[in-house]
Short mmCIF file of C-alpha atoms in Angstrom, two decimals:
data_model
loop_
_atom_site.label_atom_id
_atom_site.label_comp_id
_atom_site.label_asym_id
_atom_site.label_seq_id
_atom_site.Cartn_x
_atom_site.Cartn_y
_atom_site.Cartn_z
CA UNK A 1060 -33.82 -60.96 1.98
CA UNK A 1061 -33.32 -57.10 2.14
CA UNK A 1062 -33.61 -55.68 5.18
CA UNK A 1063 -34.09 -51.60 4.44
CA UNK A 1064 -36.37 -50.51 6.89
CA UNK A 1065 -36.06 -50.41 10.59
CA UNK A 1066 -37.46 -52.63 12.88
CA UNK A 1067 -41.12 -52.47 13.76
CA UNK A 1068 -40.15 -53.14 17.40
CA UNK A 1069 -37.11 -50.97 17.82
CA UNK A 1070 -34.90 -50.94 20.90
CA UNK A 1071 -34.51 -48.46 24.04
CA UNK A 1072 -30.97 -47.47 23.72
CA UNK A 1073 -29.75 -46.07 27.36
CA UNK A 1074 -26.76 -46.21 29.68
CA UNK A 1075 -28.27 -48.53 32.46
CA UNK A 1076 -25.27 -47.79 34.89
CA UNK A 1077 -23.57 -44.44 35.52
CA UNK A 1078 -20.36 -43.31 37.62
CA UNK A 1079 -17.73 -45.81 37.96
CA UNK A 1080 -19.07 -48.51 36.39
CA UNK A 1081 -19.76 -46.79 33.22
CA UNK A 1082 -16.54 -45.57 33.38
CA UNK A 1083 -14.47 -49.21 34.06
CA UNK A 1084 -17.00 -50.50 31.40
CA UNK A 1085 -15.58 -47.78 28.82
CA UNK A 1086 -12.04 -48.29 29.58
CA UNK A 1087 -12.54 -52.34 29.27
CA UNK A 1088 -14.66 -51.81 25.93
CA UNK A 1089 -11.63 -49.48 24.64
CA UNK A 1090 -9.03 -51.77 25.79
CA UNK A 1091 -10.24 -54.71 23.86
CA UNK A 1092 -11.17 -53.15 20.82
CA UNK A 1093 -7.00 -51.96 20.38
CA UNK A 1094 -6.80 -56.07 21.12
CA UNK A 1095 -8.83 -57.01 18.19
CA UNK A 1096 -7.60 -54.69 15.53
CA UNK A 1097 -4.39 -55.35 16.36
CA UNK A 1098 -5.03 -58.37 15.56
CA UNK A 1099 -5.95 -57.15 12.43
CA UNK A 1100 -2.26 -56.13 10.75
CA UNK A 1101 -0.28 -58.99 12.88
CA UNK A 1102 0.00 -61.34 9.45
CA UNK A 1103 1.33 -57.80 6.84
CA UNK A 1104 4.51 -58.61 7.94
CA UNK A 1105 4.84 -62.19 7.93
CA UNK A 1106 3.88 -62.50 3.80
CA UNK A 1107 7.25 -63.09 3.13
CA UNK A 1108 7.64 -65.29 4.80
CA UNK A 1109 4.27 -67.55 4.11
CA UNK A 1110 4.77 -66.78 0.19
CA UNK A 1111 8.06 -68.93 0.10
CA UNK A 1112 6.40 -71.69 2.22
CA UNK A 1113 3.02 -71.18 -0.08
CA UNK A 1114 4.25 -70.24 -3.56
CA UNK A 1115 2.62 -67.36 -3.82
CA UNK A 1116 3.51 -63.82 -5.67
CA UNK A 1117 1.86 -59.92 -4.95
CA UNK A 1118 -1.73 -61.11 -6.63
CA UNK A 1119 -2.11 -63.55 -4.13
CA UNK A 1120 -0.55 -61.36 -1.04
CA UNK A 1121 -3.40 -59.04 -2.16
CA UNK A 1122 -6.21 -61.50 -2.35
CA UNK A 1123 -5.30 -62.34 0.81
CA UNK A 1124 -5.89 -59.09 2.46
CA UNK A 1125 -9.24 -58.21 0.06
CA UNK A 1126 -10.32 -61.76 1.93
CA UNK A 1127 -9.75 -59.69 5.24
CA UNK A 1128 -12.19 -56.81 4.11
CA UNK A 1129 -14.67 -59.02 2.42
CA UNK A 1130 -15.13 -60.64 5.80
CA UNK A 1131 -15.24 -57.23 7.53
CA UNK A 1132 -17.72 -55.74 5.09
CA UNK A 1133 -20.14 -59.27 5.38
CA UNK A 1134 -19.88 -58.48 8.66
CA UNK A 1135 -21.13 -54.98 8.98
CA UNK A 1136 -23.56 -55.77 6.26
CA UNK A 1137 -24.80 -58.40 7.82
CA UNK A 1138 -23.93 -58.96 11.52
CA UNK A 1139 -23.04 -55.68 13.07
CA UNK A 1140 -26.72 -53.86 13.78
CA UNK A 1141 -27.49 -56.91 15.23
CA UNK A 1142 -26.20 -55.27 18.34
CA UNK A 1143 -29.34 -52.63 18.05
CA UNK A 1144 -31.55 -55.84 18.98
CA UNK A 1145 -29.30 -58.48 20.83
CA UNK A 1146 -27.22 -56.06 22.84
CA UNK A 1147 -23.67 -54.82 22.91
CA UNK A 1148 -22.13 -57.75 24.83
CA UNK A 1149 -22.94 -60.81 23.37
CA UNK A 1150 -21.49 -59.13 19.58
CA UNK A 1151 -18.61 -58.52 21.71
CA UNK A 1152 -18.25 -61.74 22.70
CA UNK A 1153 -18.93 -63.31 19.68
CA UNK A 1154 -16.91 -61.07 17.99
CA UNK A 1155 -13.61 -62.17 19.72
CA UNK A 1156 -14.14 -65.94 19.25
CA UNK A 1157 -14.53 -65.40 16.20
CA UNK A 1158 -10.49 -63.82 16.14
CA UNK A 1159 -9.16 -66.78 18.59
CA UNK A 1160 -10.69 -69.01 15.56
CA UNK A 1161 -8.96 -67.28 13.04
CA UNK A 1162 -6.05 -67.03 15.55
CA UNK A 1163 -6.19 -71.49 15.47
CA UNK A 1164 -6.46 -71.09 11.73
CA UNK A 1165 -2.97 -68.49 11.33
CA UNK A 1166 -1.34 -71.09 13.87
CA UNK A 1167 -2.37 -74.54 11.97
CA UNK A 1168 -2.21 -72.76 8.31
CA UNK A 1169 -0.15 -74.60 5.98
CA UNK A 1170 -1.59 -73.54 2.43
CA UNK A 1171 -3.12 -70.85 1.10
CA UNK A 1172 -6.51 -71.85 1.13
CA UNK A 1173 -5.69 -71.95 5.07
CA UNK A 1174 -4.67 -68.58 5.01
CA UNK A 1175 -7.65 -67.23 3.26
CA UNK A 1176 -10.01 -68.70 6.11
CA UNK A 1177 -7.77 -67.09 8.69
CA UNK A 1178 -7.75 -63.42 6.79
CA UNK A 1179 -11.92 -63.87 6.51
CA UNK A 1180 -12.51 -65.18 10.02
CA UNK A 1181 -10.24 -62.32 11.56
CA UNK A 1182 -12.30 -59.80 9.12
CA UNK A 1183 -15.37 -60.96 10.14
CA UNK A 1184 -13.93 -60.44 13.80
CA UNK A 1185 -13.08 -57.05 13.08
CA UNK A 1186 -16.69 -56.12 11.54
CA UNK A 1187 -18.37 -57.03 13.87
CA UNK A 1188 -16.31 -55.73 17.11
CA UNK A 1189 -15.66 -52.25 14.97
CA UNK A 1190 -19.07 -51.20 14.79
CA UNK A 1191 -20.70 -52.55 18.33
CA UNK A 1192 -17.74 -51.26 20.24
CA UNK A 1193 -18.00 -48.22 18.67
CA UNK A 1194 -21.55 -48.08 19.68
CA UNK A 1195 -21.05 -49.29 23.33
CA UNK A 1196 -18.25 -46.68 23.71
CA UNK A 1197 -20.59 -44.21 22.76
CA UNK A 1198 -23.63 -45.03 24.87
CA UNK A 1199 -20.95 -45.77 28.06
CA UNK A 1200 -19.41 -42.20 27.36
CA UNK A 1201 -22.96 -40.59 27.88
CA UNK A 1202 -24.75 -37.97 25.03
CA UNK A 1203 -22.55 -35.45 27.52
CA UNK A 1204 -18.90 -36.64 26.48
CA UNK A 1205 -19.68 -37.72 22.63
CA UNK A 1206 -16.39 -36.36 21.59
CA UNK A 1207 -14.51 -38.16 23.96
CA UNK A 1208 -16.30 -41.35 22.90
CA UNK A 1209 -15.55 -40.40 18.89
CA UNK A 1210 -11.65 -39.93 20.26
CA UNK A 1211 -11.56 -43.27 21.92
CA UNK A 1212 -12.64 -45.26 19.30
CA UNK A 1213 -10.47 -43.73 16.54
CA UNK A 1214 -7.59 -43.75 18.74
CA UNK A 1215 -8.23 -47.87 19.57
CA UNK A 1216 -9.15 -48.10 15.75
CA UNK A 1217 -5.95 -46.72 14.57
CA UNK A 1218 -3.75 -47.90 17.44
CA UNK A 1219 -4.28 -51.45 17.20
CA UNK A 1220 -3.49 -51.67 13.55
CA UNK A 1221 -0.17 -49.60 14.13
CA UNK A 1222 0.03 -51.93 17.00
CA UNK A 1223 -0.48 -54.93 15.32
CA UNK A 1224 2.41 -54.64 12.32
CA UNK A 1225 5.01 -53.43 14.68
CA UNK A 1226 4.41 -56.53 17.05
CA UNK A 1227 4.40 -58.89 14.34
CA UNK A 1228 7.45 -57.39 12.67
CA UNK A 1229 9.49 -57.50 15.81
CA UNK A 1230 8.32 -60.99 16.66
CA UNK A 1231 9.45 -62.45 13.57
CA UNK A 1232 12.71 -60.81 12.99
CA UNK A 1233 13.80 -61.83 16.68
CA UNK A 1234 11.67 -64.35 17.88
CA UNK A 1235 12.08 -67.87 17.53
CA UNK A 1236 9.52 -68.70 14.94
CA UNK A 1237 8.73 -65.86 12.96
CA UNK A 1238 4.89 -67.57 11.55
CA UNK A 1239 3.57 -68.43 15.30
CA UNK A 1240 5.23 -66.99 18.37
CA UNK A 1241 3.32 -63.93 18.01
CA UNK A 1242 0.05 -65.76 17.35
CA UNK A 1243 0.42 -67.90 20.29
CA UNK A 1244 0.86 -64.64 22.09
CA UNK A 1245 -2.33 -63.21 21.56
CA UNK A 1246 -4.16 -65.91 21.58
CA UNK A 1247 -3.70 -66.24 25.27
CA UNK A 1248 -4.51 -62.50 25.23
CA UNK A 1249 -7.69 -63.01 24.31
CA UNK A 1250 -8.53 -64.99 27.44
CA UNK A 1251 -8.97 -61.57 30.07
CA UNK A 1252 -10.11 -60.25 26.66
CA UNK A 1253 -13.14 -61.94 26.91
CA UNK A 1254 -13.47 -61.41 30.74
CA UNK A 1255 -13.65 -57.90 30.26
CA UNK A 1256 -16.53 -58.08 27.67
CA UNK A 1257 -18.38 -60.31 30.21
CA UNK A 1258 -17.99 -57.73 32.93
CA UNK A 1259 -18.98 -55.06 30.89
CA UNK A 1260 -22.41 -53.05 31.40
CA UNK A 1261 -25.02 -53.72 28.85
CA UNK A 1262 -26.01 -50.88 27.22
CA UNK A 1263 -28.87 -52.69 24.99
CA UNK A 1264 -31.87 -52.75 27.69
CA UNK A 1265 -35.16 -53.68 25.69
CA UNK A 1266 -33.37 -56.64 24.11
CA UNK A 1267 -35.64 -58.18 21.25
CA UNK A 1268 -34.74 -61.52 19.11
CA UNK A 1269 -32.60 -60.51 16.44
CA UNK A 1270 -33.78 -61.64 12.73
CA UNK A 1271 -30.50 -62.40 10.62
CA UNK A 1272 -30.84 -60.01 7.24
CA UNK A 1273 -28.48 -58.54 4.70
CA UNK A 1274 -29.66 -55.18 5.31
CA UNK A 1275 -29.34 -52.17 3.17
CA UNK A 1276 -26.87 -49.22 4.75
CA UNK A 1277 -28.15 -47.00 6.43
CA UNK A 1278 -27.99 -43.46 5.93
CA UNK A 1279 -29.55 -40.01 7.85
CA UNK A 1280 -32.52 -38.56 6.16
CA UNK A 1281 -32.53 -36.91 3.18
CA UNK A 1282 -31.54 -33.17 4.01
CA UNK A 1283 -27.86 -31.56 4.83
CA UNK A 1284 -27.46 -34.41 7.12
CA UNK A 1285 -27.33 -37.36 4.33
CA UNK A 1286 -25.35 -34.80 1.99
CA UNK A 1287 -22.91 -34.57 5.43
CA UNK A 1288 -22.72 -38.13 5.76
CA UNK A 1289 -22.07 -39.31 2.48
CA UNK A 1290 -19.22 -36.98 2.31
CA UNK A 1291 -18.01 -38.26 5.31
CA UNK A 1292 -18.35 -41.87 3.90
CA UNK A 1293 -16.72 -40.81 0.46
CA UNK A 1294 -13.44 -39.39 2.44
CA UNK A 1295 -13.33 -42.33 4.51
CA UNK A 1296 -13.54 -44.75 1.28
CA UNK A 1297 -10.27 -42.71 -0.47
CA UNK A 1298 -8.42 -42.34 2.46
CA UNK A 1299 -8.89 -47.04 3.42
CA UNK A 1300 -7.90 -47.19 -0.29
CA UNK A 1301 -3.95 -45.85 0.74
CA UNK A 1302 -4.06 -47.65 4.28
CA UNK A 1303 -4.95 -51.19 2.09
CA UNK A 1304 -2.08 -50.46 -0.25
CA UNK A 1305 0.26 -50.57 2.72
CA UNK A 1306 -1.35 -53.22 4.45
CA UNK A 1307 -1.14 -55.64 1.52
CA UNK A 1308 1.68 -54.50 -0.91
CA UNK A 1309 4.06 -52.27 0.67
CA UNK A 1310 6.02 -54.64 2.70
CA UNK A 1311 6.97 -56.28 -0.59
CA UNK A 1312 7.77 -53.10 -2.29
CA UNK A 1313 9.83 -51.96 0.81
CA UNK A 1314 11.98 -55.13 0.35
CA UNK A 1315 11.89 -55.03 -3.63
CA UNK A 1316 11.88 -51.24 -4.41
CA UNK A 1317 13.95 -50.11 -1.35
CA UNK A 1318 15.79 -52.73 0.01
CA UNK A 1319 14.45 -53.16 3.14
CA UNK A 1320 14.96 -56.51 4.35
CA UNK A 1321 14.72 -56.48 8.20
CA UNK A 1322 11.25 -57.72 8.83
CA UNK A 1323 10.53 -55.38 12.09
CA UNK A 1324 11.80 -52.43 9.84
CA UNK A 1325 9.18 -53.33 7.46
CA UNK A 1326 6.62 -53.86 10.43
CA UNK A 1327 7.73 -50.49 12.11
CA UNK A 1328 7.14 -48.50 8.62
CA UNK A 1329 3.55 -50.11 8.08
CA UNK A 1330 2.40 -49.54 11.70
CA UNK A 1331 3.95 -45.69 11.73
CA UNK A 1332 1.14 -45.01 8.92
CA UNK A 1333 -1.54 -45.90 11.48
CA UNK A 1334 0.43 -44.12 14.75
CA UNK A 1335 1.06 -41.23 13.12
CA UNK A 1336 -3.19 -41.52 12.17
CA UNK A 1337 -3.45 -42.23 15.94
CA UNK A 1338 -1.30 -38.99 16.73
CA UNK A 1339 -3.32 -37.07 14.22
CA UNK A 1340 -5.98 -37.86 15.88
CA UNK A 1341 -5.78 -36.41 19.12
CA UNK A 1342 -3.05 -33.67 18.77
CA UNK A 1343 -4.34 -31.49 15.75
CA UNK A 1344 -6.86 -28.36 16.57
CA UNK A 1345 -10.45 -29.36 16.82
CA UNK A 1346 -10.50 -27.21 13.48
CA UNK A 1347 -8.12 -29.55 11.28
CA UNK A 1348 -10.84 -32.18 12.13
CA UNK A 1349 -14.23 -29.83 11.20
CA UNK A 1350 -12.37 -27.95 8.43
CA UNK A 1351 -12.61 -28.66 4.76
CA UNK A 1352 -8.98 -28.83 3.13
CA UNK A 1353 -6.78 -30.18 6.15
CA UNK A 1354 -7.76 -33.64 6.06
CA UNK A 1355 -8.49 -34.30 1.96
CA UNK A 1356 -4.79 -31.94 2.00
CA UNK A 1357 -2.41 -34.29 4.23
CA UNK A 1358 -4.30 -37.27 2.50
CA UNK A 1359 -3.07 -36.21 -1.41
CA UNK A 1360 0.40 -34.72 -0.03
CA UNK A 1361 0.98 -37.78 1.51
CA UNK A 1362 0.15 -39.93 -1.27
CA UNK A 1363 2.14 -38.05 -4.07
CA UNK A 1364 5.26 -37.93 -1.66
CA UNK A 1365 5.45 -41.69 -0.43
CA UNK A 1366 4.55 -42.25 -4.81
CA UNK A 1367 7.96 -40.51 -5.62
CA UNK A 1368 10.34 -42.24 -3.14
CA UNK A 1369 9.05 -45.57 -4.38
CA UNK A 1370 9.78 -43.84 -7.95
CA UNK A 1371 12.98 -42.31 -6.64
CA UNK A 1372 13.93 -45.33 -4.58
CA UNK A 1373 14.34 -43.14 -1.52
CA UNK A 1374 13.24 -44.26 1.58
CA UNK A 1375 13.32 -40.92 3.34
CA UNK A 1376 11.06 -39.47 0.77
CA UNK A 1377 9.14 -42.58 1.12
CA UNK A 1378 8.44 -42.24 5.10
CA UNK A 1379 8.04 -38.47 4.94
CA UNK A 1380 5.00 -39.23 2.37
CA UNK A 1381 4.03 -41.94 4.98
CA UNK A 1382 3.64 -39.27 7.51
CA UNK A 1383 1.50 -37.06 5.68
CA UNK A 1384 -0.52 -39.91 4.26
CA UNK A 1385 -1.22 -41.13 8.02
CA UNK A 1386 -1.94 -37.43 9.50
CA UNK A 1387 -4.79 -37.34 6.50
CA UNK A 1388 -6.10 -40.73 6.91
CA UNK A 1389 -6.53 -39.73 10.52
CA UNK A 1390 -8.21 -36.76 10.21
CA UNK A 1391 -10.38 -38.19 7.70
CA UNK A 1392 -11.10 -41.27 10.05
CA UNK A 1393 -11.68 -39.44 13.13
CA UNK A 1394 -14.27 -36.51 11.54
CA UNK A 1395 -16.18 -39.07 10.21
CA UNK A 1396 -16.43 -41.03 13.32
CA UNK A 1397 -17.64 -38.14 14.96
CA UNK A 1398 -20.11 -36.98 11.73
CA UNK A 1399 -21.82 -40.87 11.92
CA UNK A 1400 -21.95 -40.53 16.13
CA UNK A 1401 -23.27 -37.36 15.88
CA UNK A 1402 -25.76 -38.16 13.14
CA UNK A 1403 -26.93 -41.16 14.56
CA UNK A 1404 -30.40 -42.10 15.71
CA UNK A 1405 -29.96 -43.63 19.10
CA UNK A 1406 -32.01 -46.63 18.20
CA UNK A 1407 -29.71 -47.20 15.31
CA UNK A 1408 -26.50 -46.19 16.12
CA UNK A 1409 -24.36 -49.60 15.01
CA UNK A 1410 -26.35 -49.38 11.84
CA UNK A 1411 -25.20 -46.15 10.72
CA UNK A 1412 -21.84 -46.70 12.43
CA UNK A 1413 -21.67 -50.20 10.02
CA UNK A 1414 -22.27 -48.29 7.02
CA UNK A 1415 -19.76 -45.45 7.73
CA UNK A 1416 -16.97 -48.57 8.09
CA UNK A 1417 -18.40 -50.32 5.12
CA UNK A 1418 -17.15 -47.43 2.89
CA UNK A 1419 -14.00 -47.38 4.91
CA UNK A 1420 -13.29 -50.95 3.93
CA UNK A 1421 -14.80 -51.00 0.94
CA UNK A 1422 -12.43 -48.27 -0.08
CA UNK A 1423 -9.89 -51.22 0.71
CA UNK A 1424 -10.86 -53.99 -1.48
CA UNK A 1425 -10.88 -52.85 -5.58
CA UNK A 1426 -8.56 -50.78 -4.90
CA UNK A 1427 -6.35 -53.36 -3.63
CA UNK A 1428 -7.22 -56.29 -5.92
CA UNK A 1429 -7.04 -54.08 -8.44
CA UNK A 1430 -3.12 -53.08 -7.77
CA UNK A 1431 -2.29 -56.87 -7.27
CA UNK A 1432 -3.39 -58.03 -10.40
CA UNK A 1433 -1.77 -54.69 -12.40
CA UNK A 1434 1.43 -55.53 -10.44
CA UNK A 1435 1.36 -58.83 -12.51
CA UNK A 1436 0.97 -57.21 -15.54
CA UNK A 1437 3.09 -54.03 -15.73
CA UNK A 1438 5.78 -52.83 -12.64
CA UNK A 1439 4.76 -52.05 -9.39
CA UNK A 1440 5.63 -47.97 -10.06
CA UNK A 1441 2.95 -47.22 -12.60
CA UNK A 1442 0.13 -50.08 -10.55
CA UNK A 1443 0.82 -48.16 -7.59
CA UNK A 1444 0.77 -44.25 -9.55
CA UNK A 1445 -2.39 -45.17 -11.31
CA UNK A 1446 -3.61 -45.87 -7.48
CA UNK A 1447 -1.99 -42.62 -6.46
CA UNK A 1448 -3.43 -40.71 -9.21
CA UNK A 1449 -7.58 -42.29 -8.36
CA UNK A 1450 -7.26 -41.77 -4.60
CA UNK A 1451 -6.10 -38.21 -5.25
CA UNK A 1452 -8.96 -37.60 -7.80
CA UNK A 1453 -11.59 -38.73 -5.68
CA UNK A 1454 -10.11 -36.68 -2.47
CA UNK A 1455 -10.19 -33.60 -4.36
CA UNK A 1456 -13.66 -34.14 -5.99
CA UNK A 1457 -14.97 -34.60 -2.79
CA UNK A 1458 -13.64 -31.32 -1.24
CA UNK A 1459 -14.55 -29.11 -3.82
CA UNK A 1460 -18.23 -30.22 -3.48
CA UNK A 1461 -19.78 -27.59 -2.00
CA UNK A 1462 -22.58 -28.43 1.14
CA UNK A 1463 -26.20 -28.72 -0.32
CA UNK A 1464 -28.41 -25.89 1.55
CA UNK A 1465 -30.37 -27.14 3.75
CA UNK A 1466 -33.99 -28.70 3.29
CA UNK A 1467 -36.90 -28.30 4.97
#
């Protein structure tokens, strides 16, 4: 069934507490969302070490990660507005049993088919807990602090992924089992996890039964707020497209391309695209984030730079294009955040929040399944330029559209 029409009985959005508890409740809600998408990047490092064990090659590596996003974007097609209706916590809480499952799966996972369940259970996880936390943060924050709730998120967004390689890298280049010490590690972090969700204020307070639907995205009416939004959504889709190509492939073409064979090296170059997103996020001018050309700028410098070291075999050149790619995937990320919070209809705000991170991962999966299965047909430097050369396409398209005028 399609869902593309709101509710007819549509829930009373409000912050139910104020002062201090709002405030512990925001910090909690902020805390655990870094948890879960860190969660997110921990296995990027450890593919090569599970293709060995597994017999598999890049298509495979890639599948494995477009198995991630599929799960994410079921889940904010299906599961994530279900917060409007249920309430904030028990998503949350779903949400995060949902990773300690895939968590079991990473720890137990033997095969590939294994693997696969793990990748779409912890995408699932992330779909879901993306878009409610993002709400909750936003309703805990009060109308009065909206850009400090846009911030937050982004920052926990971005943070936990850059998190989550780093961890994993350094785990298995100096632990003692490179495939499950780190796992083991945050699954018992999920525990107080979960305690803080439970704690948490509601935020959901005329709670209805929520019907399960495949709903149709939601988008503002029609008007300069839709044309605002699906810019916003477009950006956001281009810029996911580069942060999938280094959480699937670039590990293997650091170790193939550019010799890089220490697995926390590998972990610390994938994570510094999302901390230097994190950075971008919170230390440029308010105008780098509202402006036209800064964000769609960094995004195509980036991604022609880090394109010639892998053509040059230079791994400076390679990291400086990392750099830029990050500061434009960041500023893309967090102005869009902020567009979608801002646009929102209180009564709806995971739904439009769920669309605005189904073009984000969306933006990950053909993209990415596409460059694993061109990588077994022709070498990795022209699959990953003919990449290069679509994400910079669509960036510029999209900043030389000019605003429609607005509509009455």
């Amino acid at each position: 069934m399609i869902d593309d029409v709101a509710p007819d009985v549509r829930t009373h959005v409000v912050p139910p507490v104020h002062g201090r508890r709002a405030r512990a409740g925001f910090w909690l809600v902020a805390a655990v969302y870094t948890l879960v998408m860190l969660g997110g990047t921990l296995p990027i490092p450890l593919y090569a070490f599970w293709a060995p064990q597994m017999g598999f090659g890049p298509f495979t590596t890639t599948l494995v990660f477009a198995v991630y996003a599929l799960g994410t974007v079921l889940a904010l097609m299906v599961f994530a507005s279900l917060s409007d209706r249920a309430g904030r916590r028990p998503l949350l809480a779903a949400a995060l049993l949902a990773a300690a499952a895939s968590t079991v799966l990473f720890l137990v996972a033997r095969d590939v088919p294994t693997l696969l369940a793990a990748r779409f259970l912890c995408g699932l996880s992330t779909g879901v807990f993306t878009a409610t936390a993002t709400a909750a943060l936003g309703e805990l924050a009060g109308a009065e602090h909206t850009r400090r709730a846009s911030t937050v998120s982004t920052v926990s967004n971005m943070g936990g992924l850059g998190l989550g390689a780093i961890a994993a890298g350094l785990f298995a280049q100096y632990g003692a089992d490179p495939t499950h010490l780190v796992f083991r590690v945050y699954l018992v972090g999920l525990i107080p996890a979960f305690l803080a969700v439970v704690v948490t204020p509601e935020t959901v307070m005329a709670r209805q039964r929520p019907a399960l639907s495949v709903r149709r995205p939601a988008v503002p009416d029609r008007g300069t707020g839709r044309t605002e939004f699906l810019r916003a959504a477009a950006a956001v889709l281009a810029a996911f497209a580069v942060s999938g190509l280094f959480s699937s492939l670039v590990p293997s073409f650091l170790r193939e391309q550019l010799h890089v064979h220490n697995v926390a090296a590998v972990g610390a170059q994938v994570g510094l695209l999302f901390l230097v997103a994190l950075v971008a996020q919170v230390a440029v001018p308010e105008r780098w984030i509202s402006g036209r050309w800064p964000a769609p700028a960094f995004l195509m410098a980036g991604v022609v730079v880090f394109e010639t070291g892998l053509w040059a075999r230079s791994l400076p050149t390679f990291a400086a294009g990392t750099l830029l790619a990050g500061t434009g995937i960041g500023l893309v990320f967090r102005g869009g955040v902020g567009v979608a919070q801002r646009l929102a209809d209180p009564l709806r705000r995971a739904d439009l929040l769920a669309t605005y991170f189904l073009a984000a991962y969306t933006g990950t999966i053909v993209p990415t399944l596409a460059l694993g299965l061109l990588d077994q047909m022709i070498n990795q430097g022209v699959a990953t330029l003919l990449l290069a050369v679509t994400v910079v396409a669509t960036t510029l398209a999209g900043a030389l559209r000019r605003p429609a005028a607005a509509t009455a």
